[in-house]
């Protein structure tokens, strides 16, 4: 019984150092289909992130958000980059970065559960690289080899379906 009483405070102290990831892979996929104003509204509603800053890049606004819960400034989301197609459609790109490698490892697992196909797994001098793909999204995940940070890039793809 004394063992269990000793374990309880130790477990409580250990849990204080654990911080949950504030965004999921499915959130990032969802953001890839939204306009900046809709992403802003969605992110502000959750109270996990705040807008860091916004800049104009080649005539369109790119917005940067950083987390304010858990370990502040460990997670960042960038929205607003896009490619405009000849027919006027817009293919958006979302970037997520984290200085906690466990967040990136979680994103890799979530991408697999989302049903994306792993097209490439390899490494360069700095990163372990995972490239996932399906008919709608191209996802690149980079995890620093020194386990200090990582990035997830989600790009919408032009879907050529039969109409």
PDB file of N, CA, C and O in Angstrom, residues 11 16 27 34 47 50 54 67 99 106 109 127 151:
ATOM      1  N   UNK A  11       3.687  10.091 -10.095  1.00  0.00           N
ATOM      2  CA  UNK A  11       2.950  10.118 -11.358  1.00  0.00           C
ATOM      3  C   UNK A  11       2.358  11.505 -11.614  1.00  0.00           C
ATOM      4  O   UNK A  11       2.353  11.978 -12.742  1.00  0.00           O
ATOM      5  N   UNK A  16       2.839  16.582 -15.011  1.00  0.00           N
ATOM      6  CA  UNK A  16       2.919  18.032 -15.183  1.00  0.00           C
ATOM      7  C   UNK A  16       3.822  18.408 -16.346  1.00  0.00           C
ATOM      8  O   UNK A  16       3.631  19.450 -16.966  1.00  0.00           O
ATOM      9  N   UNK A  27      -7.363  18.347 -38.650  1.00  0.00           N
ATOM     10  CA  UNK A  27      -7.570  19.796 -38.609  1.00  0.00           C
ATOM     11  C   UNK A  27      -6.807  20.461 -39.752  1.00  0.00           C
ATOM     12  O   UNK A  27      -7.334  21.348 -40.430  1.00  0.00           O
ATOM     13  N   UNK A  34     -10.070  25.665 -46.697  1.00  0.00           N
ATOM     14  CA  UNK A  34     -10.743  26.895 -46.268  1.00  0.00           C
ATOM     15  C   UNK A  34      -9.999  28.148 -46.710  1.00  0.00           C
ATOM     16  O   UNK A  34      -8.782  28.141 -46.874  1.00  0.00           O
ATOM     17  N   UNK A  47      -9.205  28.430 -29.196  1.00  0.00           N
ATOM     18  CA  UNK A  47      -8.403  29.031 -28.119  1.00  0.00           C
ATOM     19  C   UNK A  47      -7.082  28.308 -27.845  1.00  0.00           C
ATOM     20  O   UNK A  47      -6.558  28.378 -26.740  1.00  0.00           O
ATOM     21  N   UNK A  50      -3.067  31.613 -31.435  1.00  0.00           N
ATOM     22  CA  UNK A  50      -3.388  33.013 -31.699  1.00  0.00           C
ATOM     23  C   UNK A  50      -2.618  33.420 -32.946  1.00  0.00           C
ATOM     24  O   UNK A  50      -1.600  32.817 -33.295  1.00  0.00           O
ATOM     25  N   UNK A  54       0.746  38.492 -40.009  1.00  0.00           N
ATOM     26  CA  UNK A  54       0.212  38.278 -41.345  1.00  0.00           C
ATOM     27  C   UNK A  54       1.039  39.129 -42.304  1.00  0.00           C
ATOM     28  O   UNK A  54       1.359  40.271 -41.977  1.00  0.00           O
ATOM     29  N   UNK A  67       0.871  28.426 -31.131  1.00  0.00           N
ATOM     30  CA  UNK A  67       0.079  27.929 -30.009  1.00  0.00           C
ATOM     31  C   UNK A  67       0.336  28.754 -28.755  1.00  0.00           C
ATOM     32  O   UNK A  67       1.412  29.319 -28.566  1.00  0.00           O
ATOM     33  N   UNK A  99       8.428  22.297 -32.618  1.00  0.00           N
ATOM     34  CA  UNK A  99       9.747  22.060 -32.042  1.00  0.00           C
ATOM     35  C   UNK A  99       9.745  20.846 -31.126  1.00  0.00           C
ATOM     36  O   UNK A  99      10.767  20.532 -30.525  1.00  0.00           O
ATOM     37  N   UNK A 106       3.458  11.954 -34.112  1.00  0.00           N
ATOM     38  CA  UNK A 106       2.011  11.781 -34.038  1.00  0.00           C
ATOM     39  C   UNK A 106       1.351  12.093 -35.379  1.00  0.00           C
ATOM     40  O   UNK A 106       0.406  11.409 -35.790  1.00  0.00           O
ATOM     41  N   UNK A 109       1.680   9.158 -37.730  1.00  0.00           N
ATOM     42  CA  UNK A 109       0.711   8.106 -37.396  1.00  0.00           C
ATOM     43  C   UNK A 109      -0.703   8.506 -37.828  1.00  0.00           C
ATOM     44  O   UNK A 109      -1.457   7.680 -38.359  1.00  0.00           O
ATOM     45  N   UNK A 127      17.004  15.707 -42.485  1.00  0.00           N
ATOM     46  CA  UNK A 127      15.645  15.273 -42.147  1.00  0.00           C
ATOM     47  C   UNK A 127      15.360  13.827 -42.513  1.00  0.00           C
ATOM     48  O   UNK A 127      15.884  13.317 -43.508  1.00  0.00           O
ATOM     49  N   UNK A 151       8.273  19.444 -39.669  1.00  0.00           N
ATOM     50  CA  UNK A 151       7.310  20.218 -40.430  1.00  0.00           C
ATOM     51  C   UNK A 151       6.386  19.288 -41.206  1.00  0.00           C
ATOM     52  O   UNK A 151       6.804  18.231 -41.671  1.00  0.00           O
TER      53      UNK A 151
END
